[in-house]
CSV table of C-alpha atoms in Angstrom, one decimal:
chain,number,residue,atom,x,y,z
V,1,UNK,CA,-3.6,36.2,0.4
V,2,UNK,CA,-4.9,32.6,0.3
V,3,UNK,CA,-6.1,31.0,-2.9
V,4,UNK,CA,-7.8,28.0,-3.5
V,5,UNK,CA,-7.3,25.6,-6.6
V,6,UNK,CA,-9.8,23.3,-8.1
V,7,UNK,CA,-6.9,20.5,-8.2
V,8,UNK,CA,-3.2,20.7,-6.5
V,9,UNK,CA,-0.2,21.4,-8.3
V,10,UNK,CA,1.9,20.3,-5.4
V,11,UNK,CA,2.4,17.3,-3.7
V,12,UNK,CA,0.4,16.2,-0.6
V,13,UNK,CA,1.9,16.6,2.8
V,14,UNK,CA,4.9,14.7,2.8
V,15,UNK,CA,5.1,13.5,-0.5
V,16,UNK,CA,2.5,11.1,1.0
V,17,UNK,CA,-0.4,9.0,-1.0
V,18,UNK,CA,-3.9,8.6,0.2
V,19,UNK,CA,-6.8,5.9,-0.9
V,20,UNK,CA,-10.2,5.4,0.7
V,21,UNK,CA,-10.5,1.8,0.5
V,22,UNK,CA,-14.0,-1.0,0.9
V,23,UNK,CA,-11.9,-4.2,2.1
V,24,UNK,CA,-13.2,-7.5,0.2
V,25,UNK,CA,-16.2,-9.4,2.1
V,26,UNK,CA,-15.4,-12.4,0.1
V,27,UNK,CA,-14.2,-15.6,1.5
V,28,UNK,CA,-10.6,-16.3,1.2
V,29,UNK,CA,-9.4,-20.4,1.3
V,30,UNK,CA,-8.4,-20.2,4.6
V,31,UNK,CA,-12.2,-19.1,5.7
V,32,UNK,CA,-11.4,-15.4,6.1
V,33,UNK,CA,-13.1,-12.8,4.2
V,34,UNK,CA,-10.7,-9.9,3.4
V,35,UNK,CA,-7.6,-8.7,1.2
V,36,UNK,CA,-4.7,-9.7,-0.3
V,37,UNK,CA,-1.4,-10.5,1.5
V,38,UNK,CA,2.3,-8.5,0.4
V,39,UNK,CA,4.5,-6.7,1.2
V,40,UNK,CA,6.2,-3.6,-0.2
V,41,UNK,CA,9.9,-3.0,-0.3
V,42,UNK,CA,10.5,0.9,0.4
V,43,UNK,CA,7.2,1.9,1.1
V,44,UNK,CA,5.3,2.2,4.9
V,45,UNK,CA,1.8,2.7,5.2
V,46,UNK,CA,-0.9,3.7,8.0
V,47,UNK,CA,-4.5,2.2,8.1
V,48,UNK,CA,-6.6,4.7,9.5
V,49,UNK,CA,-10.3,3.1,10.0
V,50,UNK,CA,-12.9,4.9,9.7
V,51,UNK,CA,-16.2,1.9,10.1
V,52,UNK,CA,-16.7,-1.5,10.3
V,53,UNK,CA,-14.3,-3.9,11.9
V,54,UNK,CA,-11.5,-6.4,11.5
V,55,UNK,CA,-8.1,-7.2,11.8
V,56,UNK,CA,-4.7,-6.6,10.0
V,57,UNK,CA,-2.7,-10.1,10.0
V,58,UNK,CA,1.3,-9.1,9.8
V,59,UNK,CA,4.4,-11.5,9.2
V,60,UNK,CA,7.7,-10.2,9.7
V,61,UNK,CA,10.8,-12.1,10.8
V,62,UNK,CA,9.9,-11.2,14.1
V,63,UNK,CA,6.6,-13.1,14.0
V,64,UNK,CA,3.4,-13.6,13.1
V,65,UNK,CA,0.7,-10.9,14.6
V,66,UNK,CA,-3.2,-10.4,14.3
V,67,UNK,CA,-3.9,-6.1,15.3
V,68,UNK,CA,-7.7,-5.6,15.6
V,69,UNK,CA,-9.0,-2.7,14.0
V,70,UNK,CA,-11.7,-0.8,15.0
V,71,UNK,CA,-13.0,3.1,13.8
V,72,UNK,CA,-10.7,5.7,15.0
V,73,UNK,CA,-7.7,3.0,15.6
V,74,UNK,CA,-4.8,4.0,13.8
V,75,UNK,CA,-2.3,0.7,12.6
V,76,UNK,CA,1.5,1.7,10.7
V,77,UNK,CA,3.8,-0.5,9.2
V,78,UNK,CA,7.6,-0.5,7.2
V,79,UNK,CA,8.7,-1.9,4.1
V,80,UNK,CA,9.2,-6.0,4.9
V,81,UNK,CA,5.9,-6.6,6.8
V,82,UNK,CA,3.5,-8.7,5.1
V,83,UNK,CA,0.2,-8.0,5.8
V,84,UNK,CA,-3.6,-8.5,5.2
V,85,UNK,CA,-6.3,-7.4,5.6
V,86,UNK,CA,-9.2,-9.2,7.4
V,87,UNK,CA,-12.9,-8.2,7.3
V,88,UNK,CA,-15.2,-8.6,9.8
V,89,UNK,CA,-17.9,-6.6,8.7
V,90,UNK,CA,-18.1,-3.5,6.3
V,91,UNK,CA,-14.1,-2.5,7.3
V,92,UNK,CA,-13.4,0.5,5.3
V,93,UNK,CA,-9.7,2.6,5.6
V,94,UNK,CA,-8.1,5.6,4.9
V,95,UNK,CA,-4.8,4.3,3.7
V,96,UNK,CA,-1.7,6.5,3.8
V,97,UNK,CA,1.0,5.9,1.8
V,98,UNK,CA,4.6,7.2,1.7
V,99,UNK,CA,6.3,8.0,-1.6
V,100,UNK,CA,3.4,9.8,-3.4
V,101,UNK,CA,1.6,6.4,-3.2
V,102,UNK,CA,3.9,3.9,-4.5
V,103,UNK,CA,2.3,1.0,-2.6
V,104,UNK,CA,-0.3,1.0,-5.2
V,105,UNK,CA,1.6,2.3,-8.1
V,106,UNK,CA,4.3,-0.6,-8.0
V,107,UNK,CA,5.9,-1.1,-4.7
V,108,UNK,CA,3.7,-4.6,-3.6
V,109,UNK,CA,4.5,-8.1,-4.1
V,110,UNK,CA,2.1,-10.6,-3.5
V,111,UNK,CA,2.8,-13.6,-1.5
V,112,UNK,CA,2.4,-16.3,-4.1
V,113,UNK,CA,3.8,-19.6,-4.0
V,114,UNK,CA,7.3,-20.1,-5.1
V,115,UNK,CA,6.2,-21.1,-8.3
V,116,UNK,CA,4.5,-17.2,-9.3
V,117,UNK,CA,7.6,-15.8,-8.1
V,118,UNK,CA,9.7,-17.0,-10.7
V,119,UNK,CA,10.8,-14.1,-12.9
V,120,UNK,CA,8.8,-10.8,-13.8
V,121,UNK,CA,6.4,-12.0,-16.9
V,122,UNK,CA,5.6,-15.6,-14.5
V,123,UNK,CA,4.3,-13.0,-11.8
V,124,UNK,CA,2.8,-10.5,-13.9
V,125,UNK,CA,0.7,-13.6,-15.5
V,126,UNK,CA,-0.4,-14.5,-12.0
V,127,UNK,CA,-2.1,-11.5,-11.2
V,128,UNK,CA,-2.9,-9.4,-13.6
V,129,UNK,CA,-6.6,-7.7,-13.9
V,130,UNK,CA,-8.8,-7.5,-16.8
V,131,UNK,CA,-8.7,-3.3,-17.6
V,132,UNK,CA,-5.5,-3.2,-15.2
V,133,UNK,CA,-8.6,-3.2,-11.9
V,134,UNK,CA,-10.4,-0.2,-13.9
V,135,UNK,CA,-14.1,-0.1,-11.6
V,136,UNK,CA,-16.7,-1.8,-13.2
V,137,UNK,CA,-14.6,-4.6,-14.3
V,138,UNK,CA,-15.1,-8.4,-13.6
V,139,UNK,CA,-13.8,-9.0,-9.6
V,140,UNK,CA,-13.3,-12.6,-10.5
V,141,UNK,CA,-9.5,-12.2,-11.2
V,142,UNK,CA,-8.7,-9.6,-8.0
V,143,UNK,CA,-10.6,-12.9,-6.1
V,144,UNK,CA,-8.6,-15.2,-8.0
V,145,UNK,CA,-4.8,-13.8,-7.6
V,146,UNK,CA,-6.0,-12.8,-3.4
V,147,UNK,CA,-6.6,-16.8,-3.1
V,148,UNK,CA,-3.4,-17.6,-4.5
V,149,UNK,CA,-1.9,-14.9,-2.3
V,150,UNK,CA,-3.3,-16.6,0.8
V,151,UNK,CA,-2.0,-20.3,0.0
V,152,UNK,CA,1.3,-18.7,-0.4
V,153,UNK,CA,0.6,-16.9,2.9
V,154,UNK,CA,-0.2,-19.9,4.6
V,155,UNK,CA,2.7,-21.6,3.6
V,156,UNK,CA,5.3,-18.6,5.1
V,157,UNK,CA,3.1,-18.4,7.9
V,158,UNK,CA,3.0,-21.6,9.1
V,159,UNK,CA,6.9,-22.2,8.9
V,160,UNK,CA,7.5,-19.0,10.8
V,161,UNK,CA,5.3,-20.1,13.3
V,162,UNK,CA,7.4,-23.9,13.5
V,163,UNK,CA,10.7,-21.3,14.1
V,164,UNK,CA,11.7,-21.9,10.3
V,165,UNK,CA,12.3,-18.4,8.6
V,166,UNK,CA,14.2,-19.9,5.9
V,167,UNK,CA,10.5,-19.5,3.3
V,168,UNK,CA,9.8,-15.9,4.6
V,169,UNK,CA,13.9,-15.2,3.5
V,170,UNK,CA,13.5,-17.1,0.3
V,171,UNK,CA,10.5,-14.6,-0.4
V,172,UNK,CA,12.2,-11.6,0.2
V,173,UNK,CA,15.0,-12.7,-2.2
V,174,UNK,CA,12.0,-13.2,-4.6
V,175,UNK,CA,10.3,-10.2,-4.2
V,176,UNK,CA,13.7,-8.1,-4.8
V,177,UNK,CA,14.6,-9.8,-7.7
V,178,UNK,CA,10.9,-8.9,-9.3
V,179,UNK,CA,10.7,-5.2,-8.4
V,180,UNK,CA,14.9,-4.5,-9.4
V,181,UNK,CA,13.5,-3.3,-13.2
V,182,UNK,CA,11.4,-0.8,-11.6
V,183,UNK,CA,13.7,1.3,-9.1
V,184,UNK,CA,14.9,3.5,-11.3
V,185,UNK,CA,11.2,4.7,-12.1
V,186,UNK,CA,10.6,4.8,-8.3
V,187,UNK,CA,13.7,6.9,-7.9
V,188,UNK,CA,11.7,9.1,-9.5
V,189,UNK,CA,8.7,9.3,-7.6
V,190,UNK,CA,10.7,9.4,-4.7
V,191,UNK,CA,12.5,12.8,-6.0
V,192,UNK,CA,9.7,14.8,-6.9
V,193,UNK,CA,7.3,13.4,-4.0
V,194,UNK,CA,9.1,12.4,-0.3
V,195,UNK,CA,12.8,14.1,-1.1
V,196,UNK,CA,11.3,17.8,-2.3
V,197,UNK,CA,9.0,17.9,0.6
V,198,UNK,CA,12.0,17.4,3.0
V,199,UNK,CA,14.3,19.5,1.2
V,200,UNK,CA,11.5,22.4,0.9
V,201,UNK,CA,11.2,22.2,5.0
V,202,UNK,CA,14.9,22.4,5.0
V,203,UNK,CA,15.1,25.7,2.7
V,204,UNK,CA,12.0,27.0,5.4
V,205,UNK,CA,14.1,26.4,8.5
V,206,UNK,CA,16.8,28.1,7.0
V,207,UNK,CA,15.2,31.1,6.0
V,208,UNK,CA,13.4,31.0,9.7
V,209,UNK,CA,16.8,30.7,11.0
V,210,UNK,CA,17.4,34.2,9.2
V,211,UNK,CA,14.4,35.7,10.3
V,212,UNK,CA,12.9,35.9,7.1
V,213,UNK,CA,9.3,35.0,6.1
V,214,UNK,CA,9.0,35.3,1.9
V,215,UNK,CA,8.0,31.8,1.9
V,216,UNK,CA,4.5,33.1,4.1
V,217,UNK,CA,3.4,35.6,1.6
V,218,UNK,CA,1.4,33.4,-0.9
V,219,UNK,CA,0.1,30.2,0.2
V,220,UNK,CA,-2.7,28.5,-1.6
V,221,UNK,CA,-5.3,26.1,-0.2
V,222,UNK,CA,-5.8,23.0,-2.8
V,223,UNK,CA,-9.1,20.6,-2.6
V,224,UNK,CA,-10.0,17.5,-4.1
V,225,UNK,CA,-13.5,17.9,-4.8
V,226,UNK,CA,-13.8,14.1,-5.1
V,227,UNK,CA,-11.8,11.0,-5.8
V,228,UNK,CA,-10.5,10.9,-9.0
V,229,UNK,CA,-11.7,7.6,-9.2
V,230,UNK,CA,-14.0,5.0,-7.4
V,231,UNK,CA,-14.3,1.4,-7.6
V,232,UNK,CA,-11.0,0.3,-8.3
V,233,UNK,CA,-9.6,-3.2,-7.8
V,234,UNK,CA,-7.0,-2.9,-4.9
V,235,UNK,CA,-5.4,-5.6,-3.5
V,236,UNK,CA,-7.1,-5.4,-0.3
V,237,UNK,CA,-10.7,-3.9,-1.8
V,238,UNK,CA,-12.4,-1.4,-3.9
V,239,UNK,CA,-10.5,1.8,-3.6
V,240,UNK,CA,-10.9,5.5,-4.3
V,241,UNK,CA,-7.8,6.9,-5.6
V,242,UNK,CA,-6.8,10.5,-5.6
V,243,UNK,CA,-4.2,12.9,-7.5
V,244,UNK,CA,-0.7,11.7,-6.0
V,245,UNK,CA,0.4,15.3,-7.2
């Protein structure tokens, strides 16, 4: 018999993360309106848009790359690509997220100049929100910390584009060396989110396997009647966040 559930007690499909996000409309120094480039380290994400329109700009050591989004397009990305979101007018994204949405709860580094990306406490000083982004606070800091994340941009950008990857390489060095106290708490995450979803599809193909079907005889349906919260300062917009488990 199906049951439904005001709130889940399991994780989403996949051990994955999902966000509705409003992208910035504010004007970046380069003359773009839009988000905040990073990049995350063991995370990939998918941009699924649902209005407005834009473009996602991506640096990897393979290149620089503009990807125009429109509603319906779908755009995915690995751990290593930088990326940022431009806005061309009211963009809004469903973001997916693997690992039970680590992307926004840790795995993102910001592409700050050299400078930021000193040690952990330099960093954290550089772009930390009043109320940690809680909705209703002042935008002026997730503004701020986005225009020091373009100028660093810029900087990798425009030396990858000369044929010198030697910036983009020091930044990954960077960013590793400033997300290495975390791991063990992502570890974590990763166990209880991405890894028990496999391993629960493994024990389900093995009991197929044997013909047998205990695993059918109890389902429940879960719902999120809304997000559990709206409004809050992302690096790429306003988001609204929902249960990871």
């Amino acid at each position: 018999m199906t049951g439904h559930s005001g709130g889940p007690s399991m994780p989403l499909p996949g051990g994955i993360g999902v966000s509705r996000l409003c992208v910035y409309d504010t004007v970046a120094p380069d003359g773009e309106a839009g988000g905040t480039p990073h990049l995350h380290l063991c995370c990939a994400e998918a941009y699924v848009v649902v209005a407005g329109a834009g473009l996602v700009q991506t640096l990897t050591l393979a290149g620089y790359r503009e990807t125009r989004l429109r509603p319906g397009a779908v755009v995915c990305f690995g751990p290593g690509t930088i990326h940022r979101l431009v806005n061309h007018g009211n963009l809004q994204i469903v973001v997916l997220m693997q690992n039970s949405g680590l992307p926004e709860a840790g795995d993102a580094v910001l592409t700050l100049p050299p400078q930021h990306l000193a040690d952990p406490a330099t960093y954290a000083a550089a772009t930390a929100l009043p109320g940690g982004g809680a909705p209703g606070t002042d935008l002026t800091a997730a503004y701020a910390r986005r225009d020091l994340a373009v100028r660093g941009f810029e900087r990798l950008r425009a030396a990858a584009n000369d044929g010198d990857l030697a910036p983009l390489r020091d930044f990954h060095r960077a960013a590793v060396r400033l997300v290495r106290p975390f791991v063990d708490t992502w570890r974590a995450r990763w166990l209880s989110g991405a890894l028990r979803a496999a391993t629960e599809t493994g024990r389900q193909l093995d009991a197929l396997s044997r013909g047998e079907a205990a695993h059918l005889a109890d389902p429940v349906v879960h719902r999120f009647a809304e997000p559990h919260e709206r409004g809050r300062h992302g690096m790429c917009g306003l988001l609204d966040t929902y249960p990871a488990t």
